Amino acid sequence: MSQSRQINVSKNGVPVTAIVALAIIFVAGLFVVGFDQGHIFSLVYGEEAFQDLYLHELTHDMRHAAGFPCH
Amino acid sequence: MKTFLFILIVIASGAAAGFIHGGMNLIFVEPSLDQAIGIENQHLFASGEEKDTPEFWIKYDGYRMWQKSGQVLAGGILGISIGALFGIIFALSRNSLPGNTDIKKALVLAGIMWLMIYFIPFLKYPANPPTVGDPETVVLRGILYLVFIAISGFGAVGFYKLSKKLKTKKLVAVVGYAAFIGIAFVVMPENPDQITAPMDLVNNFRIMSAFTVSLYWLSLGVILGSLWHHYKPHKEIIPFN
């Protein structure tokens, strides 16, 4: 009678898909908190977003506190 | 490696450390931010750009409430972002990192990354509170800061790889990196803005800012290391008959 079993083995390989997904998260998150000056919302609201700066104001305090240039 | 579990652990640990960072900022950094924005308001009144009226303060309170509520949310976003980079490097270097547990390995890497991509760049371009910073130079300052972080981070990886290839001692890589970053420190332009705010306020803000960012890195190392140790995403289940 055949019996199906499983073992845990350590693999050194890190999946490329995981690296790509995490790299995208890294760049996007860094841009939102550290550098956006209305760019992201301008994709929906157009030029007005550069005046309103909603995202910039939302991340404003963390931007200063984490050491990113602001104003 | 279990891909989904790996990504989940990295995001969860980044978010948790980021929320801790945001929460700590509310306690330790916000008082300096309020003080600095108070000075900005005085400048606005003095220049006639705004008037010291009840309407101004209602608008101001709503504006600050929006900014303060964003502190913890932005902490989560930034935490996940930096945590994603940390997770990639941890997964790639785990077998080479010193330490006999995943928590120790993660703490060693967190310490190295804190030094290379936060603290050394902070020494060159320290954090500034509101009132310091010309809006005209914000893009230039952003580029300078990012470039210096990249120089430091890639420099550290480069010297580590070089020492491995040449089979030299790790100390040689450390000395090489120190000389390299020392040159970059001198060659890179200074922050173009003058500090016009009281230095007591600026220094207090910088100390508190560095303290909470350091807490973030410590939390990230402990949380990711603990989750990795518990869930072992590097172990793959392979069926055999």
Coordinates of C-alpha atoms in Angstrom, one line a residue:
Chain A
M1 CA 0.0 0.0 0.0
S2 CA 1.4 3.4 -1.0
Q3 CA 1.5 6.0 1.7
S4 CA 1.8 9.8 0.9
R5 CA 4.0 11.7 3.4
Q6 CA 5.6 15.1 3.5
I7 CA 8.8 16.6 4.9
N8 CA 10.0 20.1 5.5
V9 CA 13.2 21.1 3.8
S10 CA 15.1 24.4 3.9
K11 CA 15.4 26.1 0.5
N12 CA 17.7 29.1 -0.1
G13 CA 15.9 30.3 -3.1
V14 CA 13.8 33.4 -2.6
P15 CA 10.9 33.6 -5.2
V16 CA 11.4 36.3 -7.8
T17 CA 7.6 37.1 -7.7
A18 CA 7.9 37.9 -4.0
I19 CA 11.0 40.1 -4.5
V20 CA 9.2 42.0 -7.3
A21 CA 6.0 42.4 -5.3
L22 CA 7.9 43.7 -2.2
A23 CA 10.1 46.0 -4.3
I24 CA 6.9 47.6 -5.8
I25 CA 5.5 48.0 -2.3
F26 CA 8.8 49.6 -1.1
V27 CA 8.9 52.1 -4.0
A28 CA 5.2 53.0 -3.9
G29 CA 5.1 53.4 -0.1
L30 CA 8.3 55.5 0.0
F31 CA 7.0 57.8 -2.7
V32 CA 3.6 58.3 -0.9
V33 CA 5.1 59.2 2.5
G34 CA 8.4 60.7 1.5
F35 CA 8.0 62.5 -1.8
D36 CA 4.4 63.0 -3.1
Q37 CA 3.5 66.6 -3.8
G38 CA 0.1 65.9 -5.3
H39 CA 1.3 63.6 -8.0
I40 CA -0.8 60.5 -7.1
F41 CA -4.1 62.3 -6.7
S42 CA -3.4 64.3 -9.8
L43 CA -4.0 61.1 -11.8
V44 CA -7.7 61.5 -10.8
Y45 CA -8.2 65.1 -9.9
G46 CA -5.8 66.7 -12.4
E47 CA -3.8 70.0 -11.6
E48 CA -6.0 70.8 -8.6
A49 CA -4.3 68.0 -6.7
F50 CA -1.0 70.0 -6.7
Q51 CA -2.8 72.8 -4.9
D52 CA -4.9 70.7 -2.5
L53 CA -2.0 68.4 -1.4
Y54 CA -4.3 66.1 0.6
L55 CA -1.9 63.2 0.6
H56 CA 1.0 65.4 1.4
E57 CA -0.8 66.9 4.3
L58 CA -1.9 63.5 5.5
T59 CA 1.7 62.2 5.6
H60 CA 3.1 65.7 6.5
D61 CA 3.9 64.9 10.2
M62 CA 5.4 61.5 9.5
R63 CA 7.4 63.0 6.6
H64 CA 9.1 65.5 9.0
A65 CA 9.4 62.9 11.8
A66 CA 11.0 60.3 9.6
G67 CA 13.6 62.7 8.3
F68 CA 12.3 63.4 4.8
P69 CA 12.7 66.9 3.3
C70 CA 9.4 68.8 3.4
H71 CA 8.1 72.3 2.4
Chain B
M1 CA 10.1 29.1 0.2
K2 CA 6.4 29.7 0.9
T3 CA 5.9 32.8 -1.2
F4 CA 2.5 34.0 0.2
L5 CA 3.5 33.4 3.8
F6 CA 6.8 35.2 3.3
I7 CA 5.1 38.3 1.8
L8 CA 2.4 38.2 4.6
I9 CA 5.0 38.1 7.3
V10 CA 7.0 40.9 5.8
I11 CA 3.9 43.1 5.4
A12 CA 2.6 42.3 8.9
S13 CA 5.9 43.0 10.6
G14 CA 6.4 46.3 8.6
A15 CA 2.8 47.5 9.4
A16 CA 3.1 46.6 13.1
A17 CA 6.5 48.4 13.5
G18 CA 5.2 51.3 11.5
F19 CA 2.1 51.7 13.7
I20 CA 4.4 51.7 16.7
H21 CA 6.5 54.3 15.0
G22 CA 3.5 56.5 14.3
G23 CA 2.2 56.1 17.9
M24 CA 5.5 57.0 19.4
N25 CA 5.7 60.1 17.2
L26 CA 2.4 61.3 18.6
I27 CA 4.0 61.2 22.1
F28 CA 7.6 62.3 21.4
V29 CA 7.7 64.3 18.1
E30 CA 4.3 66.0 17.9
P31 CA 5.1 68.6 20.7
S32 CA 8.1 69.8 18.6
L33 CA 6.0 69.9 15.4
D34 CA 3.2 71.9 17.2
Q35 CA 5.8 74.4 18.5
A36 CA 7.4 74.8 15.0
I37 CA 4.0 75.3 13.3
G38 CA 3.2 77.8 16.0
I39 CA 6.3 79.8 14.9
E40 CA 5.1 79.5 11.3
N41 CA 1.7 81.0 12.3
Q42 CA 3.4 83.9 14.0
H43 CA 5.3 84.6 10.8
L44 CA 2.0 84.5 8.8
F45 CA 0.4 87.0 11.2
A46 CA 3.5 89.3 11.1
S47 CA 3.6 89.3 7.3
G48 CA -0.2 90.0 7.1
E49 CA -0.7 86.8 5.1
E50 CA -3.2 85.5 7.8
K51 CA -5.1 87.3 10.6
D52 CA -5.2 86.1 14.2
T53 CA -8.9 85.5 14.2
P54 CA -11.2 82.7 15.7
E55 CA -11.9 81.7 12.1
F56 CA -8.2 81.1 11.5
W57 CA -7.9 78.9 14.6
I58 CA -11.0 76.8 13.6
K59 CA -9.4 76.2 10.2
Y60 CA -6.0 75.6 11.7
D61 CA -7.3 73.1 14.3
G62 CA -9.1 71.1 11.5
Y63 CA -5.9 71.2 9.4
R64 CA -3.7 70.0 12.3
M65 CA -6.2 67.3 13.2
W66 CA -5.9 65.9 9.6
Q67 CA -2.1 66.0 9.8
K68 CA -2.0 64.3 13.2
S69 CA -4.5 61.6 12.3
G70 CA -2.2 60.9 9.3
Q71 CA 0.8 60.3 11.6
V72 CA -0.2 56.8 12.5
L73 CA -1.6 55.9 9.1
A74 CA 1.5 57.2 7.3
G75 CA 3.6 55.3 9.9
G76 CA 1.8 52.1 8.7
I77 CA 2.5 52.9 5.0
L78 CA 6.1 53.8 5.6
G79 CA 6.5 50.9 7.9
I80 CA 5.3 48.4 5.3
S81 CA 7.5 50.1 2.6
I82 CA 10.7 50.0 4.6
G83 CA 9.7 46.6 5.9
A84 CA 9.4 45.3 2.4
L85 CA 13.0 46.3 1.6
F86 CA 14.1 44.7 4.9
G87 CA 12.2 41.5 4.2
I88 CA 13.8 41.1 0.8
I89 CA 17.3 41.6 2.2
F90 CA 16.6 39.4 5.2
A91 CA 15.4 36.6 3.0
L92 CA 18.4 36.9 0.7
S93 CA 21.1 37.2 3.4
R94 CA 19.5 35.1 6.2
N95 CA 22.0 32.2 5.8
S96 CA 25.0 34.6 6.0
L97 CA 23.8 36.7 9.0
P98 CA 25.4 36.0 12.4
G99 CA 23.2 34.7 15.2
N100 CA 21.8 31.3 16.1
T101 CA 18.1 32.4 16.0
D102 CA 16.0 34.3 13.5
I103 CA 15.4 37.1 16.0
K104 CA 19.1 37.6 16.5
K105 CA 19.7 37.5 12.7
A106 CA 16.9 40.0 12.1
L107 CA 18.2 42.3 14.8
V108 CA 21.7 42.3 13.3
L109 CA 20.3 43.2 9.9
A110 CA 18.0 45.8 11.3
G111 CA 21.1 47.4 13.1
I112 CA 23.1 47.4 9.9
M113 CA 20.3 48.8 7.8
W114 CA 19.5 51.4 10.5
L115 CA 23.2 52.6 10.3
M116 CA 23.6 52.5 6.5
I117 CA 20.3 53.8 5.2
Y118 CA 19.1 55.9 8.1
F119 CA 21.7 57.1 10.7
I120 CA 24.6 57.9 8.4
P121 CA 22.3 59.8 5.9
F122 CA 20.8 61.5 8.9
L123 CA 24.2 62.8 10.0
K124 CA 24.6 64.4 6.5
Y125 CA 21.0 65.6 6.1
P126 CA 19.4 65.7 9.5
A127 CA 15.7 65.9 9.9
N128 CA 14.2 69.4 10.2
P129 CA 10.9 70.6 11.7
P130 CA 8.4 72.8 9.9
T131 CA 9.5 76.4 9.6
V132 CA 12.9 75.1 8.4
G133 CA 12.9 74.5 4.6
D134 CA 12.3 76.6 1.5
P135 CA 9.5 75.2 -0.7
E136 CA 11.6 76.2 -3.7
T137 CA 14.4 73.7 -2.8
V138 CA 12.2 70.7 -1.7
V139 CA 12.9 68.7 -4.9
L140 CA 16.6 69.3 -4.7
R141 CA 16.7 68.3 -1.0
G142 CA 14.6 65.2 -1.8
I143 CA 17.1 64.2 -4.5
L144 CA 20.2 64.8 -2.4
Y145 CA 18.7 62.8 0.5
L146 CA 17.7 59.9 -1.7
V147 CA 21.0 59.9 -3.6
F148 CA 23.0 59.8 -0.3
I149 CA 20.9 56.9 1.0
A150 CA 21.5 55.0 -2.3
I151 CA 25.2 55.7 -2.1
S152 CA 25.4 54.5 1.4
G153 CA 23.3 51.4 0.9
F154 CA 24.8 50.3 -2.4
G155 CA 28.3 51.1 -1.1
A156 CA 27.8 48.8 1.9
V157 CA 26.5 46.0 -0.3
G158 CA 29.3 46.6 -2.9
F159 CA 32.1 46.5 -0.3
Y160 CA 30.6 43.4 1.3
K161 CA 30.4 41.5 -2.0
L162 CA 34.0 42.7 -2.9
S163 CA 35.4 41.4 0.3
K164 CA 33.7 38.0 -0.2
K165 CA 35.0 37.8 -3.8
L166 CA 38.5 38.7 -2.8
K167 CA 38.2 36.5 0.4
T168 CA 39.5 39.3 2.6
K169 CA 38.5 39.9 6.2
K170 CA 35.2 41.7 7.0
L171 CA 37.2 44.5 8.6
V172 CA 38.7 45.3 5.2
A173 CA 35.1 45.8 3.8
V174 CA 34.2 48.0 6.9
V175 CA 37.3 50.2 6.4
G176 CA 36.7 50.4 2.6
Y177 CA 33.0 51.5 3.2
A178 CA 34.1 54.0 5.9
A179 CA 36.6 55.6 3.5
F180 CA 34.0 55.6 0.6
I181 CA 31.2 57.1 2.7
G182 CA 33.6 59.6 4.2
I183 CA 34.4 60.9 0.7
A184 CA 30.7 61.0 -0.2
F185 CA 30.1 62.9 3.0
V186 CA 32.5 65.6 1.9
V187 CA 31.7 65.7 -1.8
M188 CA 27.9 65.8 -1.6
P189 CA 26.4 69.3 -1.4
E190 CA 25.1 70.7 1.9
N191 CA 21.4 71.2 2.6
P192 CA 20.9 74.6 0.8
D193 CA 18.4 76.0 3.4
Q194 CA 19.4 78.2 6.3
I195 CA 18.0 77.2 9.7
T196 CA 16.0 80.2 11.0
A197 CA 14.2 78.4 13.8
P198 CA 15.6 78.4 17.4
M199 CA 18.3 75.7 17.7
D200 CA 16.9 74.3 20.9
L201 CA 13.7 73.4 19.1
V202 CA 15.5 72.0 16.0
N203 CA 17.9 69.9 18.2
N204 CA 15.0 68.6 20.4
F205 CA 13.1 67.7 17.3
R206 CA 16.1 65.9 15.8
I207 CA 16.7 63.8 18.9
M208 CA 13.1 62.8 19.2
S209 CA 12.9 62.0 15.5
A210 CA 16.0 59.8 15.6
F211 CA 14.7 58.1 18.8
T212 CA 11.4 57.1 17.2
V213 CA 13.0 56.0 13.9
S214 CA 15.4 53.9 15.9
L215 CA 12.5 52.3 17.8
Y216 CA 10.9 51.5 14.4
W217 CA 14.0 49.6 13.3
L218 CA 14.3 47.8 16.7
S219 CA 10.6 46.8 16.5
L220 CA 10.9 45.7 12.9
G221 CA 13.8 43.4 13.7
V222 CA 12.1 41.8 16.7
I223 CA 8.7 41.4 15.0
L224 CA 10.0 40.0 11.7
G225 CA 12.5 37.8 13.5
S226 CA 9.7 36.4 15.8
L227 CA 7.2 35.8 13.0
W228 CA 9.9 34.2 10.8
H229 CA 11.0 31.9 13.7
H230 CA 7.3 30.9 14.4
Y231 CA 6.1 30.4 10.8
K232 CA 9.4 29.4 9.1
P233 CA 8.5 30.6 5.6
H234 CA 11.9 29.3 4.3
K235 CA 10.8 25.7 4.9
E236 CA 9.0 24.2 1.9
I237 CA 6.7 21.3 2.1
I238 CA 7.8 18.6 -0.4
P239 CA 5.6 15.5 -0.7
F240 CA 7.3 12.1 -1.2
N241 CA 6.1 8.6 -1.4

